[in-house]
Structure formats: C-alpha cells, structure tokens
Amino acid sequence: MSDEKKPEETESGTVDEEEMRRQIEEQFRRQKVSDLLVQYMVSLSTLAYMKMGITEDTQEVKDLEQARLAIDGYKALLDSIGERLGKQDFQALSGALASMQLTFVQASEGGEKEAKSGSASGGADEGGGKPEGEESGSGKKQGGDPASRLWVPGKD
C-alpha cells in the first residue's frame, strides 16, 4: 500500500480542499517531467487507437481526423524530447509511433473500401478515407503495399 495519505473529509463529508491541494503539489514535486511526458504519450497513443475505430467497441467513436491529430501530437513530442529520454523509452515510443501510423493507413483503407462499396449504391465516405493529400489523381502511388503509402505526420 502507498505511503500517501488520502484527503481527509470534513464534517460535512467533503474533501478538505487545502489538504487535497497540498497532496497534489507534493506529487508534482516528486514527479519527473520525463515520466509525465511518457505517460502523456501513452495516453495519446491510446486515444489515437480509439479514434481509429478499429475494434467493435470503438467504432462508434471513430474519427480519423482526431486520430491523425493525436498521432501528430505524439510525433511532435517524440521529435522534440526523444533524444532526452532513455534509449529504451525512445525505442519503445518510436515503435509505437510506427505501429500507430501503419494502423492509421489500414483504418483509412477500411474507410475507402466502405466508401467504394457504398458508392455503387450512392453512399459516401464520411470522415474516413485516405490521409489528407492522397486523393486519386494526386500523382501519389496508389494500391500495392500499405507500407509504401505510410502516412507520416507533417509530410503530405
């Protein structure tokens, strides 16, 4: 069990705000910024996967633009702080970024397939589809290996 004290409740049953503030402040004093950044990046990764809607449980929250934003933010953090993290953390976070990017391409292609099958009956792609800048006729390679079309944030 942790040596941290739980905030004490006052007579009215509410948490003593001063005690809670003191405990939060104490946590921040002990917290390493690098640990907090890694935790934040893990949260961004989790959110990106949810917004890709790749499981039955996350289909209802699928939003590829939000997934793209989470991946862009993750990459920006990794680019700016990566070399200051330990080698092991950097490698793990870099691997997670590559996995997110590949999964994003696959999730986007899933939207393309749905749009193509729906277009025969008049349906349209709603927010899914290809990453920005990869529309047909743009001169970019279409088809083939998904890794050859790997979306890299900031590079259209």
Phi, psi and omega in degrees: 000148184288154178272003178284143177272145174280147177302137181278144178271146177277179180301328181280358177092000179266155180287137177294111185300323180295318179294318179297316179300318180297317181293319178296318178299319179295320177299317179295325179296325181274339186290134173273135181299319180299321178294319179295319179295318177297316178299319179296319179294322176297319177296317177299319179298314179300315180295319178301313179297319178298315183288345174284342176061042187272353177241164177302321182292337184250000180302323183290341180251012182301127179205095187294331177292322176292322176298316179300317180297318178297319179292318177299316179296318178301311182296319179299316177296315181298317179297323185274332184241353187309315184288347178267352175277164174294156183303317182296314178297316181300315180295318179296316181291324177294318177297320179296321178298313179300319179295317178298317181297316179295317179296323178298316178300315180296319178295322178293319179295325176299321177293325178295316181297318178296319181294318180295316180290328178282335182291333177294332179253015176091006180283166180226159178283125182252087175084348179271217175086197186284154173299153182308139178084011183234031180289160178301143179082005181276357180088356179275152181298131178247153177071189178077205184292126180303328181294334180289342178248024183304122178285128177243120182308136178084354179237107180264000000 
